[in-house]
Amino acid sequence: MQNFGVAITGSGSAVPTNSLSNEVLTQLVETSDEWIATRTGIRSRRLASANDSLQAIATQAAWQAIAMAKIAPTDIDLIILATSTPDDLFGSACQIQAALGATQAVAFDMTAACSGFVFGLVTAAQYIRTGVYQNVLLIGADILSRWVDWKDRRTCVLFGDGAGAVVMQTSNRDRLLGFELKSDGTQNQCLNLTYQPQSQPLVNDISVAQGNYQPITMNGKEVYRFAVQRVPEVIDKALFRANLKADQIDWLLLHQANQRILDAVAERMHIPQHKVISNLARYGNTSAASIPIALDEAIRAKKIKDGDIIAASGFGAGLTWGAAIFSWGR
Ligand code: ACO
């Protein structure tokens, strides 16, 4: 069977307008700009209001990616929306398809928390490689502020909202050089946004469970340990598959969870700081959106140039983690 190449040819990003600084956060919980900045690198985050929707910011990011790739919405064969926070639990990808007028595209949501973008990238690549689809729109978008306990200082300081998107296209040259994906459900309790059922009797001895999702809970120390250990391993594996060494990476693009995780991973892999992409200070942890937002900003700032090799790694709830090594451009 013929294998087709994959290239990432466009990027875009969008964040809500409202910005909440660490300083203002101190009005909500007992914390300080100093504590948050030194422990996480975060200075402020964008928060979606009731007038914002996941669909709207995701669509905005998607338009930019489509424009950069110089395709029309009707050229898109597949839309994958990586999110844990859809506007509709049945999925939000089809609303984006409708908003874009991507009438030829099949669209679906994919959930892998903060690993969603990397998992989505690899999933999209399989459709392109097998020749099934030529043009794929991949979006990573999350509005975790809907699910944060704003009275819990251990978690509420960490998260922000946003969306990032890329267009992936079939190419003569395969730019996805290697990848590795991992899951470990035995560690699921480290990071959760779980449904709490409440029994509601219907008739006779039949009842249903109608409850609510509970705010995010996290074992910060465990997640930190997991990330610092597993992320270098999974990048090494993806590099091995790409037949590359760590010193051949131009950019280390990690899920923007915490500056200390970025620093520790870079140090373990002997990757110098100037190769590490970070925008945590302005957005905090935007979950599935963090990698594509940082990617888009670096491309538009002309930091990332045609042919540059990027090692991207997502990690988070599930637990899930993964890495993709790709080069930017057609
Ligand atoms: N402001 C002030 N004090 C705080 C805050 C805060 N926002 N949060 C916690 N503290 C206090 C705690 O109450 C505790 O006080 P105590 O000793 O009196 O009980 C003290 O600070 C230390 O708390 P720890 O939880 O041990 O703090 P730690 O040094 O581990 O830092 C942090 C917490 C930043 C979350 C760290 O564990 C971490 O970086 N974990 C990685 C997790 C992560 O990045 N998650 C993001 C989401 S997951 C993902 O995207 C993969």
GROMACS .gro file of C-alpha atoms and ligand atoms in nm:
model
  381
    1MET     CA    1   0.000   0.000   0.000
    2GLN     CA    2   0.124   0.347  -0.086
    3ASN     CA    3   0.204   0.572   0.208
    4PHE     CA    4   0.140   0.943   0.174
    5GLY     CA    5   0.341   1.212   0.351
    6VAL     CA    6   0.200   1.453   0.610
    7ALA     CA    7   0.276   1.824   0.640
    8ILE     CA    8   0.149   2.093   0.876
    9THR     CA    9   0.078   2.389   0.652
   10GLY     CA   10  -0.118   2.638   0.861
   11SER     CA   11  -0.169   2.743   1.222
   12GLY     CA   12  -0.396   2.972   1.418
   13SER     CA   13  -0.493   3.058   1.773
   14ALA     CA   14  -0.752   3.248   1.973
   15VAL     CA   15  -0.801   3.331   2.339
   16PRO     CA   16  -1.087   3.505   2.522
   17THR     CA   17  -1.051   3.878   2.584
   18ASN     CA   18  -1.079   3.876   2.964
   19SER     CA   19  -0.742   3.856   3.134
   20LEU     CA   20  -0.696   3.770   3.503
   21SER     CA   21  -0.359   3.857   3.656
   22ASN     CA   22  -0.206   3.685   3.959
   23GLU     CA   23  -0.241   4.012   4.144
   24VAL     CA   24  -0.619   4.020   4.092
   25LEU     CA   25  -0.645   3.648   4.176
   26THR     CA   26  -0.532   3.732   4.529
   27GLN     CA   27  -0.880   3.882   4.577
   28LEU     CA   28  -1.025   3.532   4.534
   29VAL     CA   29  -0.786   3.300   4.722
   30GLU     CA   30  -0.500   3.334   4.964
   31THR     CA   31  -0.204   3.344   4.728
   32SER     CA   32   0.047   3.587   4.583
   33ASP     CA   33   0.194   3.680   4.247
   34GLU     CA   34   0.531   3.574   4.387
   35TRP     CA   35   0.408   3.223   4.489
   36ILE     CA   36   0.237   3.158   4.157
   37ALA     CA   37   0.514   3.301   3.938
   38THR     CA   38   0.801   3.121   4.111
   39ARG     CA   39   0.616   2.787   4.139
   40THR     CA   40   0.460   2.786   3.791
   41GLY     CA   41   0.588   3.072   3.572
   42ILE     CA   42   0.228   3.193   3.524
   43ARG     CA   43   0.152   3.567   3.550
   44SER     CA   44  -0.196   3.587   3.400
   45ARG     CA   45  -0.452   3.382   3.213
   46ARG     CA   46  -0.742   3.446   2.973
   47LEU     CA   47  -1.087   3.344   3.092
   48ALA     CA   48  -1.399   3.275   2.888
   49SER     CA   49  -1.709   3.465   2.997
   50ALA     CA   50  -2.066   3.348   2.948
   51ASN     CA   51  -2.061   3.528   2.611
   52ASP     CA   52  -1.768   3.319   2.489
   53SER     CA   53  -1.805   2.962   2.370
   54LEU     CA   54  -1.564   2.684   2.290
   55GLN     CA   55  -1.706   2.672   1.942
   56ALA     CA   56  -1.639   3.045   1.887
   57ILE     CA   57  -1.274   3.050   1.994
   58ALA     CA   58  -1.205   2.721   1.817
   59THR     CA   59  -1.361   2.853   1.496
   60GLN     CA   60  -1.157   3.175   1.521
   61ALA     CA   61  -0.834   2.974   1.553
   62ALA     CA   62  -0.944   2.749   1.267
   63TRP     CA   63  -1.005   3.041   1.027
   64GLN     CA   64  -0.648   3.160   1.080
   65ALA     CA   65  -0.502   2.814   1.016
   66ILE     CA   66  -0.713   2.772   0.702
   67ALA     CA   67  -0.600   3.113   0.572
   68MET     CA   68  -0.232   3.034   0.634
   69ALA     CA   69  -0.266   2.698   0.457
   70LYS     CA   70  -0.434   2.878   0.165
   71ILE     CA   71  -0.720   2.633   0.138
   72ALA     CA   72  -1.096   2.683   0.140
   73PRO     CA   73  -1.322   2.539   0.414
   74THR     CA   74  -1.480   2.319   0.148
   75ASP     CA   75  -1.137   2.157   0.087
   76ILE     CA   76  -1.136   2.012   0.439
   77ASP     CA   77  -1.206   1.638   0.458
   78LEU     CA   78  -1.184   1.590   0.835
   79ILE     CA   79  -1.211   1.807   1.147
   80ILE     CA   80  -1.080   1.671   1.476
   81LEU     CA   81  -1.153   1.877   1.786
   82ALA     CA   82  -0.934   1.779   2.080
   83THR     CA   83  -1.115   1.899   2.390
   84SER     CA   84  -1.227   1.794   2.736
   85THR     CA   85  -1.468   2.085   2.766
   86PRO     CA   86  -1.711   2.081   2.472
   87ASP     CA   87  -2.006   2.319   2.475
   88ASP     CA   88  -2.216   2.008   2.413
   89LEU     CA   89  -2.130   1.667   2.560
   90PHE     CA   90  -2.242   1.511   2.231
   91GLY     CA   91  -1.951   1.698   2.073
   92SER     CA   92  -1.870   2.045   1.946
   93ALA     CA   93  -1.677   1.959   1.628
   94CYS     CA   94  -1.990   1.960   1.409
   95GLN     CA   95  -2.082   2.311   1.526
   96ILE     CA   96  -1.737   2.425   1.414
   97GLN     CA   97  -1.784   2.246   1.082
   98ALA     CA   98  -2.110   2.436   1.032
   99ALA     CA   99  -1.960   2.771   1.137
  100LEU     CA  100  -1.674   2.727   0.890
  101GLY     CA  101  -1.897   2.604   0.609
  102ALA     CA  102  -1.674   2.297   0.580
  103THR     CA  103  -1.951   2.111   0.406
  104GLN     CA  104  -1.737   1.821   0.283
  105ALA     CA  105  -1.577   1.746   0.620
  106VAL     CA  106  -1.658   1.475   0.869
  107ALA     CA  107  -1.611   1.615   1.219
  108PHE     CA  108  -1.572   1.462   1.562
  109ASP     CA  109  -1.440   1.537   1.912
  110MET     CA  110  -1.149   1.357   2.072
  111THR     CA  111  -1.072   1.357   2.443
  112ALA     CA  112  -0.723   1.307   2.578
  113ALA     CA  113  -0.701   1.605   2.817
  114CYS     CA  114  -0.372   1.794   2.793
  115SER     CA  115  -0.237   1.530   2.551
  116GLY     CA  116  -0.528   1.592   2.314
  117PHE     CA  117  -0.339   1.793   2.055
  118VAL     CA  118  -0.052   1.543   2.018
  119PHE     CA  119  -0.294   1.248   2.015
  120GLY     CA  120  -0.503   1.435   1.756
  121LEU     CA  121  -0.198   1.509   1.541
  122VAL     CA  122  -0.106   1.142   1.528
  123THR     CA  123  -0.468   1.039   1.464
  124ALA     CA  124  -0.504   1.290   1.179
  125ALA     CA  125  -0.175   1.173   1.030
  126GLN     CA  126  -0.302   0.816   1.002
  127TYR     CA  127  -0.592   0.924   0.780
  128ILE     CA  128  -0.355   1.125   0.559
  129ARG     CA  129  -0.086   0.858   0.541
  130THR     CA  130  -0.332   0.594   0.425
  131GLY     CA  131  -0.461   0.829   0.154
  132VAL     CA  132  -0.813   0.842   0.298
  133TYR     CA  133  -0.810   1.220   0.351
  134GLN     CA  134  -0.596   1.500   0.206
  135ASN     CA  135  -0.681   1.804   0.419
  136VAL     CA  136  -0.740   1.781   0.793
  137LEU     CA  137  -0.820   2.057   1.040
  138LEU     CA  138  -0.700   1.974   1.390
  139ILE     CA  139  -0.809   2.198   1.677
  140GLY     CA  140  -0.705   2.187   2.042
  141ALA     CA  141  -0.942   2.394   2.255
  142ASP     CA  142  -1.042   2.401   2.619
  143ILE     CA  143  -1.235   2.618   2.863
  144LEU     CA  144  -1.122   2.463   3.189
  145SER     CA  145  -1.230   2.774   3.384
  146ARG     CA  146  -1.582   2.626   3.367
  147TRP     CA  147  -1.465   2.332   3.577
  148VAL     CA  148  -1.215   2.488   3.816
  149ASP     CA  149  -1.303   2.530   4.182
  150TRP     CA  150  -1.231   2.901   4.215
  151LYS     CA  151  -1.198   2.857   4.592
  152ASP     CA  152  -0.917   2.601   4.560
  153ARG     CA  153  -0.584   2.784   4.541
  154ARG     CA  154  -0.397   2.462   4.458
  155THR     CA  155  -0.568   2.440   4.118
  156CYS     CA  156  -0.738   2.768   4.026
  157VAL     CA  157  -0.410   2.953   3.976
  158LEU     CA  158  -0.295   2.709   3.707
  159PHE     CA  159  -0.550   2.712   3.429
  160GLY     CA  160  -0.657   2.940   3.144
  161ASP     CA  161  -0.878   2.913   2.836
  162GLY     CA  162  -0.794   2.915   2.466
  163ALA     CA  163  -0.787   2.744   2.128
  164GLY     CA  164  -0.520   2.659   1.872
  165ALA     CA  165  -0.552   2.496   1.533
  166VAL     CA  166  -0.343   2.350   1.253
  167VAL     CA  167  -0.414   2.239   0.898
  168MET     CA  168  -0.247   1.911   0.804
  169GLN     CA  169  -0.217   1.814   0.439
  170THR     CA  170  -0.094   1.533   0.224
  171SER     CA  171   0.259   1.602   0.101
  172ASN     CA  172   0.530   1.442  -0.112
  173ARG     CA  173   0.763   1.488   0.181
  174ASP     CA  174   0.664   1.330   0.512
  175ARG     CA  175   0.717   1.591   0.781
  176LEU     CA  176   0.590   1.380   1.071
  177LEU     CA  177   0.920   1.218   1.154
  178GLY     CA  178   0.831   1.007   1.456
  179PHE     CA  179   0.583   0.972   1.739
  180GLU     CA  180   0.500   0.776   2.053
  181LEU     CA  181   0.177   0.776   2.256
  182LYS     CA  182   0.119   0.636   2.604
  183SER     CA  183  -0.159   0.585   2.860
  184ASP     CA  184  -0.166   0.461   3.219
  185GLY     CA  185  -0.514   0.438   3.365
  186THR     CA  186  -0.382   0.302   3.694
  187GLN     CA  187  -0.272   0.660   3.770
  188ASN     CA  188  -0.611   0.806   3.675
  189GLN     CA  189  -0.679   0.945   4.024
  190CYS     CA  190  -0.394   1.201   3.992
  191LEU     CA  191  -0.603   1.441   3.786
  192ASN     CA  192  -0.981   1.425   3.747
  193LEU     CA  193  -1.293   1.604   3.639
  194THR     CA  194  -1.540   1.333   3.729
  195TYR     CA  195  -1.912   1.286   3.707
  196GLN     CA  196  -2.075   1.241   4.045
  197PRO     CA  197  -2.394   1.038   3.999
  198GLN     CA  198  -2.694   1.091   4.224
  199SER     CA  199  -2.948   0.816   4.232
  200GLN     CA  200  -3.291   0.925   4.119
  201PRO     CA  201  -3.567   0.665   4.153
  202LEU     CA  202  -3.793   0.634   3.849
  203VAL     CA  203  -4.040   0.349   3.884
  204ASN     CA  204  -4.053   0.029   4.090
  205ASP     CA  205  -3.690  -0.066   4.165
  206ILE     CA  206  -3.544   0.123   3.867
  207SER     CA  207  -3.340   0.432   3.926
  208VAL     CA  208  -3.112   0.646   3.711
  209ALA     CA  209  -2.801   0.840   3.802
  210GLN     CA  210  -2.846   1.210   3.740
  211GLY     CA  211  -2.568   1.416   3.888
  212ASN     CA  212  -2.306   1.671   3.803
  213TYR     CA  213  -1.943   1.695   3.708
  214GLN     CA  214  -1.723   1.784   4.004
  215PRO     CA  215  -1.450   2.051   3.983
  216ILE     CA  216  -1.097   1.954   3.885
  217THR     CA  217  -0.896   1.769   4.148
  218MET     CA  218  -0.523   1.720   4.115
  219ASN     CA  219  -0.233   1.568   4.305
  220GLY     CA  220   0.018   1.836   4.203
  221LYS     CA  221   0.328   1.659   4.329
  222GLU     CA  222   0.238   1.330   4.159
  223VAL     CA  223   0.163   1.506   3.828
  224TYR     CA  224   0.492   1.692   3.851
  225ARG     CA  225   0.687   1.370   3.913
  226PHE     CA  226   0.502   1.191   3.632
  227ALA     CA  227   0.569   1.469   3.380
  228VAL     CA  228   0.936   1.512   3.458
  229GLN     CA  229   0.996   1.136   3.436
  230ARG     CA  230   0.773   1.033   3.146
  231VAL     CA  231   0.804   1.327   2.907
  232PRO     CA  232   1.180   1.292   2.838
  233GLU     CA  233   1.128   0.915   2.793
  234VAL     CA  234   0.849   0.955   2.540
  235ILE     CA  235   1.035   1.225   2.345
  236ASP     CA  236   1.344   1.001   2.336
  237LYS     CA  237   1.130   0.718   2.194
  238ALA     CA  238   0.979   0.945   1.929
  239LEU     CA  239   1.328   1.075   1.842
  240PHE     CA  240   1.449   0.717   1.809
  241ARG     CA  241   1.168   0.645   1.564
  242ALA     CA  242   1.262   0.963   1.374
  243ASN     CA  243   1.625   0.852   1.370
  244LEU     CA  244   1.725   1.180   1.534
  245LYS     CA  245   1.916   1.283   1.844
  246ALA     CA  246   1.803   1.544   2.099
  247ASP     CA  247   2.066   1.793   1.982
  248GLN     CA  248   1.906   1.794   1.636
  249ILE     CA  249   1.581   1.944   1.772
  250ASP     CA  250   1.536   2.312   1.688
  251TRP     CA  251   1.243   2.363   1.926
  252LEU     CA  252   1.113   2.186   2.235
  253LEU     CA  253   0.740   2.251   2.245
  254LEU     CA  254   0.588   2.101   2.559
  255HIS     CA  255   0.235   2.123   2.691
  256GLN     CA  256   0.243   2.448   2.885
  257ALA     CA  257   0.159   2.312   3.230
  258ASN     CA  258   0.426   2.464   3.444
  259GLN     CA  259   0.757   2.641   3.374
  260ARG     CA  260   0.931   2.416   3.625
  261ILE     CA  261   0.826   2.111   3.425
  262LEU     CA  262   0.953   2.275   3.103
  263ASP     CA  263   1.286   2.358   3.269
  264ALA     CA  264   1.329   2.013   3.425
  265VAL     CA  265   1.252   1.828   3.099
  266ALA     CA  266   1.489   2.051   2.900
  267GLU     CA  267   1.762   2.001   3.157
  268ARG     CA  268   1.721   1.622   3.158
  269MET     CA  269   1.741   1.617   2.779
  270HIS     CA  270   2.033   1.865   2.766
  271ILE     CA  271   1.830   2.100   2.550
  272PRO     CA  272   1.935   2.464   2.597
  273GLN     CA  273   1.677   2.717   2.724
  274HIS     CA  274   1.677   2.919   2.402
  275LYS     CA  275   1.521   2.621   2.223
  276VAL     CA  276   1.233   2.590   2.471
  277ILE     CA  277   0.907   2.755   2.365
  278SER     CA  278   0.711   2.902   2.655
  279ASN     CA  279   0.409   3.130   2.676
  280LEU     CA  280   0.289   3.012   3.017
  281ALA     CA  281   0.335   3.355   3.169
  282ARG     CA  282   0.050   3.499   2.962
  283TYR     CA  283  -0.195   3.208   2.933
  284GLY     CA  284  -0.133   2.952   3.209
  285ASN     CA  285  -0.226   2.593   3.132
  286THR     CA  286  -0.480   2.588   2.848
  287SER     CA  287  -0.493   2.207   2.830
  288ALA     CA  288  -0.538   2.075   2.471
  289ALA     CA  289  -0.489   2.429   2.336
  290SER     CA  290  -0.150   2.499   2.490
  291ILE     CA  291   0.073   2.337   2.225
  292PRO     CA  292  -0.106   2.477   1.916
  293ILE     CA  293  -0.128   2.827   2.068
  294ALA     CA  294   0.245   2.827   2.145
  295LEU     CA  295   0.320   2.679   1.801
  296ASP     CA  296   0.114   2.943   1.624
  297GLU     CA  297   0.271   3.230   1.818
  298ALA     CA  298   0.622   3.104   1.743
  299ILE     CA  299   0.542   3.064   1.372
  300ARG     CA  300   0.388   3.410   1.344
  301ALA     CA  301   0.682   3.562   1.534
  302LYS     CA  302   0.904   3.389   1.273
  303LYS     CA  303   1.091   3.206   1.549
  304ILE     CA  304   0.997   2.875   1.389
  305LYS     CA  305   1.116   2.871   1.028
  306ASP     CA  306   1.055   2.642   0.734
  307GLY     CA  307   1.226   2.308   0.793
  308ASP     CA  308   1.280   2.357   1.167
  309ILE     CA  309   1.248   2.036   1.367
  310ILE     CA  310   1.001   2.052   1.654
  311ALA     CA  311   0.967   1.803   1.938
  312ALA     CA  312   0.616   1.843   2.078
  313SER     CA  313   0.497   1.660   2.386
  314GLY     CA  314   0.161   1.659   2.559
  315PHE     CA  315   0.091   1.506   2.901
  316GLY     CA  316  -0.193   1.509   3.144
  317ALA     CA  317  -0.508   1.345   3.272
  318GLY     CA  318  -0.578   0.982   3.193
  319LEU     CA  319  -0.294   0.966   3.258
  320THR     CA  320  -0.188   1.018   2.899
  321TRP     CA  321   0.134   1.138   2.741
  322GLY     CA  322   0.289   1.144   2.399
  323ALA     CA  323   0.539   1.307   2.168
  324ALA     CA  324   0.551   1.393   1.799
  325ILE     CA  325   0.860   1.503   1.610
  326PHE     CA  326   0.780   1.704   1.301
  327SER     CA  327   0.930   1.966   1.076
  328TRP     CA  328   0.739   2.282   0.995
  329GLY     CA  329   0.637   2.371   0.641
  330ARG     CA  330   0.500   2.223   0.321
  331ACO     N1  331  -0.071   3.011   4.671
  331ACO     C1  332  -0.009   3.004   4.790
  331ACO     N2  333   0.014   2.887   4.851
  331ACO     C2  334  -0.025   2.775   4.790
  331ACO     C3  335  -0.091   2.776   4.667
  331ACO     C4  336  -0.114   2.900   4.606
  331ACO     N3  337  -0.177   2.913   4.487
  331ACO     N4  338  -0.120   2.649   4.631
  331ACO     C5  339  -0.074   2.569   4.728
  331ACO     N5  340  -0.017   2.646   4.826
  331ACO     C6  341   0.044   2.601   4.947
  331ACO     C7  342  -0.009   2.469   4.995
  331ACO     O1  343  -0.128   2.485   5.071
  331ACO     C8  344   0.104   2.419   5.080
  331ACO     O2  345   0.098   2.482   5.205
  331ACO     P1  346   0.123   2.395   5.338
  331ACO     O3  347   0.264   2.346   5.325
  331ACO     O4  348   0.103   2.497   5.444
  331ACO     O5  349   0.022   2.288   5.335
  331ACO     C9  350   0.228   2.473   5.009
  331ACO     O6  351   0.182   2.581   4.927
  331ACO    C10  352   0.293   2.369   4.922
  331ACO     O7  353   0.191   2.306   4.845
  331ACO     P2  354   0.225   2.198   4.738
  331ACO     O8  355   0.101   2.149   4.673
  331ACO     O9  356   0.317   2.099   4.801
  331ACO    O10  357   0.304   2.290   4.637
  331ACO     P3  358   0.409   2.248   4.528
  331ACO    O11  359   0.541   2.301   4.562
  331ACO    O12  360   0.397   2.103   4.494
  331ACO    O13  361   0.354   2.331   4.403
  331ACO    C11  362   0.228   2.294   4.205
  331ACO    C12  363   0.223   2.309   4.355
  331ACO    C13  364   0.278   2.423   4.144
  331ACO    C14  365   0.089   2.263   4.151
  331ACO    C15  366   0.326   2.178   4.173
  331ACO    O14  367   0.292   2.063   4.246
  331ACO    C16  368   0.332   2.144   4.030
  331ACO    O15  369   0.394   2.213   3.952
  331ACO     N6  370   0.269   2.032   3.990
  331ACO    C17  371   0.257   1.996   3.852
  331ACO    C18  372   0.115   1.991   3.824
  331ACO    C19  373   0.072   2.074   3.708
  331ACO    O16  374   0.144   2.149   3.647
  331ACO     N7  375  -0.053   2.057   3.680
  331ACO    C20  376  -0.112   2.128   3.576
  331ACO    C21  377  -0.230   2.052   3.532
  331ACO     S1  378  -0.191   1.896   3.488
  331ACO    C22  379  -0.136   1.897   3.337
  331ACO    O17  380  -0.162   1.985   3.262
  331ACO    C23  381  -0.052   1.787   3.307
   0.00000   0.00000   0.00000
